[in-house]
Amino acid sequence: EAFEVAAADYLVKPFDDDRFEQALARARRMIVLKQIDRLRGQLLSVLQGEGRRSIDQDPAPASGAQGYLERIPVEMRGKVRVVPASEVDFIIADGPYAELYSGDRKYVIRESMQHLEDRLDPNVFIRTHRSVIVRIELIETLHKGAGGDYDVQLKSGRRLRVSRSRIEALEKKLGLSE
């Protein structure tokens, strides 16, 4: 349940004081990061002359003009790195986690594929399988295998699965059908 609500941490009884302190520190870091991101968004809106926003308003700073993700926060070794969505090549589900691939780097986040699919620009990314989201412009070849299996080959040479239920939408995005 903690993964479903994107909890910063959770404790399993019995827990000691050190483990409690770790969980509390992680939660505090997440709160501070959200506040910094909100303030950054407010500063950008002021600098861009988008009108006068109240300090209490949250302008959804990690989203672009249409509400799609522009940046994805990734926690690594106690630090949070921001990965621009424009640098994500593809995403693969791994249980309750999602692995973001950017060039030769892999980042792991605790996020559902459905949430990522909903928040990423559908003109840039397409979900090709229940466990795969791909940047459309990186698709080089659509392979049709024996038995109705499909996969896409990216410009990097990496091959990713395509489910039968998603092949029609993919073909439309690639301009292979109408």
Coordinates of C-alpha atoms in Angstrom, one line a residue:
E1 CA 0.0 0.0 0.0
A2 CA 2.9 2.4 0.7
F3 CA 4.1 2.0 -2.9
E4 CA 0.7 2.7 -4.3
V5 CA 0.6 6.1 -2.6
A6 CA 4.3 6.9 -3.3
A7 CA 5.2 7.0 0.4
A8 CA 8.6 8.5 1.2
D9 CA 9.3 5.5 3.6
Y10 CA 7.5 3.1 5.9
L11 CA 8.3 1.3 9.1
V12 CA 7.7 -2.3 10.0
K13 CA 7.2 -3.2 13.6
P14 CA 9.3 -3.6 15.6
F15 CA 11.6 -0.8 14.7
D16 CA 14.4 0.9 16.5
D17 CA 15.2 4.6 17.0
D18 CA 17.8 4.6 14.2
R19 CA 15.3 3.3 11.7
F20 CA 12.7 5.8 12.9
E21 CA 15.2 8.6 12.5
Q22 CA 16.0 7.5 8.9
A23 CA 12.3 7.4 8.0
L24 CA 11.7 10.8 9.6
A25 CA 14.7 12.4 7.8
R26 CA 13.6 11.0 4.4
A27 CA 10.1 12.4 5.0
R28 CA 11.5 15.8 6.0
R29 CA 13.7 15.8 2.8
M30 CA 10.7 15.2 0.6
I31 CA 8.8 18.0 2.2
V32 CA 11.7 20.4 1.8
L33 CA 12.1 19.4 -1.9
K34 CA 8.4 19.9 -2.6
Q35 CA 8.6 23.4 -1.0
I36 CA 11.7 24.3 -3.0
D37 CA 10.1 23.1 -6.2
R38 CA 6.9 25.0 -5.5
L39 CA 8.9 28.2 -4.8
R40 CA 11.0 27.7 -8.0
G41 CA 7.8 27.4 -10.0
Q42 CA 6.5 30.6 -8.4
L43 CA 9.7 32.4 -9.2
L44 CA 9.6 31.3 -12.8
S45 CA 6.0 32.4 -13.2
V46 CA 7.0 35.9 -11.8
L47 CA 10.0 36.1 -14.1
Q48 CA 8.0 35.0 -17.1
G49 CA 5.3 37.6 -16.3
E50 CA 2.5 35.1 -16.0
G51 CA 0.6 37.3 -13.6
R52 CA 0.7 37.7 -9.9
R53 CA 0.2 34.4 -8.1
S54 CA -0.3 34.0 -4.5
I55 CA 2.5 32.5 -2.5
D56 CA 0.0 29.8 -1.3
Q57 CA -0.8 28.6 -4.8
D58 CA 1.0 25.5 -6.2
P59 CA 1.7 26.1 -9.9
A60 CA 2.6 22.4 -10.5
P61 CA 6.2 23.2 -11.1
A62 CA 7.3 19.9 -12.6
S63 CA 4.7 20.1 -15.4
G64 CA 4.8 21.8 -18.7
A65 CA 2.2 24.0 -20.4
Q66 CA -0.2 21.1 -21.0
G67 CA 0.4 19.6 -17.6
Y68 CA 2.9 16.9 -18.8
L69 CA 6.0 16.1 -16.8
E70 CA 9.1 18.0 -17.8
R71 CA 11.3 16.7 -15.0
I72 CA 11.3 13.5 -13.0
P73 CA 12.8 13.5 -9.5
V74 CA 15.0 10.4 -8.8
E75 CA 16.2 9.7 -5.3
M76 CA 19.7 8.1 -5.3
R77 CA 21.8 7.6 -2.1
G78 CA 20.1 10.2 -0.1
K79 CA 20.1 12.8 -2.9
V80 CA 17.4 13.7 -5.3
R81 CA 18.5 14.2 -9.0
V82 CA 16.1 15.7 -11.5
V83 CA 16.1 13.9 -14.8
P84 CA 14.5 16.0 -17.6
A85 CA 11.8 14.0 -19.4
S86 CA 13.4 15.1 -22.7
E87 CA 16.4 12.9 -21.8
V88 CA 14.4 9.8 -21.0
D89 CA 14.7 7.2 -23.8
F90 CA 12.4 4.5 -22.4
I91 CA 10.9 3.2 -19.2
I92 CA 10.6 -0.4 -18.0
A93 CA 8.4 -1.6 -15.1
D94 CA 10.1 -3.7 -12.4
G95 CA 7.5 -4.6 -9.9
P96 CA 6.5 -1.5 -7.9
Y97 CA 9.4 0.4 -9.5
A98 CA 10.0 2.0 -12.9
E99 CA 13.5 2.0 -14.5
L100 CA 14.1 5.2 -16.5
Y101 CA 16.8 4.8 -19.2
S102 CA 18.6 7.9 -20.4
G103 CA 21.5 7.1 -22.7
D104 CA 23.6 4.6 -20.9
R105 CA 22.2 5.6 -17.4
K106 CA 19.5 3.9 -15.5
Y107 CA 17.4 5.5 -12.7
V108 CA 15.0 3.7 -10.5
I109 CA 11.9 5.4 -9.2
R110 CA 8.9 4.2 -7.1
E111 CA 6.2 5.1 -9.6
S112 CA 3.5 3.1 -11.4
M113 CA 3.6 2.8 -15.2
Q114 CA 0.0 4.1 -15.4
H115 CA 0.9 7.2 -13.5
L116 CA 3.9 7.8 -15.7
E117 CA 1.9 7.2 -18.9
D118 CA -0.7 9.7 -17.8
R119 CA 1.8 12.4 -16.9
L120 CA 4.1 12.0 -20.0
D121 CA 3.3 13.8 -23.2
P122 CA 1.5 11.3 -25.6
N123 CA 3.0 13.1 -28.6
V124 CA 6.5 12.2 -27.3
F125 CA 6.0 8.9 -25.5
I126 CA 3.9 5.8 -26.2
R127 CA 3.2 2.8 -24.0
T128 CA 4.0 -0.3 -26.1
H129 CA 3.5 -2.9 -23.4
R130 CA 2.1 -3.0 -19.9
S131 CA 5.7 -2.8 -18.7
V132 CA 7.2 -0.5 -21.4
I133 CA 7.0 3.2 -22.3
V134 CA 9.1 4.4 -25.2
R135 CA 10.1 7.8 -26.7
I136 CA 8.5 7.7 -30.1
E137 CA 11.3 9.5 -32.0
L138 CA 13.8 6.8 -30.9
I139 CA 11.9 4.0 -32.6
E140 CA 13.8 2.9 -35.6
T141 CA 12.1 -0.5 -36.6
L142 CA 8.9 -2.4 -35.8
H143 CA 9.6 -6.1 -35.8
K144 CA 6.8 -8.6 -36.5
G145 CA 7.7 -12.0 -35.1
A146 CA 6.3 -15.4 -35.6
G147 CA 3.2 -16.1 -33.6
G148 CA 2.0 -12.5 -33.6
D149 CA 4.8 -11.2 -31.3
Y150 CA 6.0 -7.7 -31.9
D151 CA 8.9 -5.6 -30.7
V152 CA 10.5 -2.3 -31.5
Q153 CA 14.1 -1.6 -32.1
L154 CA 15.4 1.7 -30.9
K155 CA 18.1 3.7 -32.7
S156 CA 20.5 2.5 -30.0
G157 CA 19.8 -1.1 -31.0
R158 CA 17.9 -2.0 -27.9
R159 CA 14.7 -4.1 -28.6
L160 CA 11.6 -3.6 -26.4
R161 CA 8.3 -5.6 -26.4
V162 CA 5.1 -4.5 -27.9
S163 CA 1.9 -6.1 -26.8
R164 CA -0.8 -7.2 -29.3
S165 CA -3.3 -4.9 -27.7
R166 CA -1.1 -1.8 -28.3
I167 CA 0.2 -2.5 -31.8
E168 CA -2.6 -0.6 -33.5
A169 CA -1.9 2.6 -31.6
L170 CA 1.8 2.2 -32.2
E171 CA 1.3 1.8 -35.9
K172 CA -0.8 4.9 -36.0
K173 CA 1.8 6.9 -34.1
L174 CA 4.5 5.7 -36.5
G175 CA 2.4 6.6 -39.5
L176 CA 2.1 2.9 -40.6
S177 CA -1.7 2.9 -40.6
E178 CA -4.6 5.4 -40.4

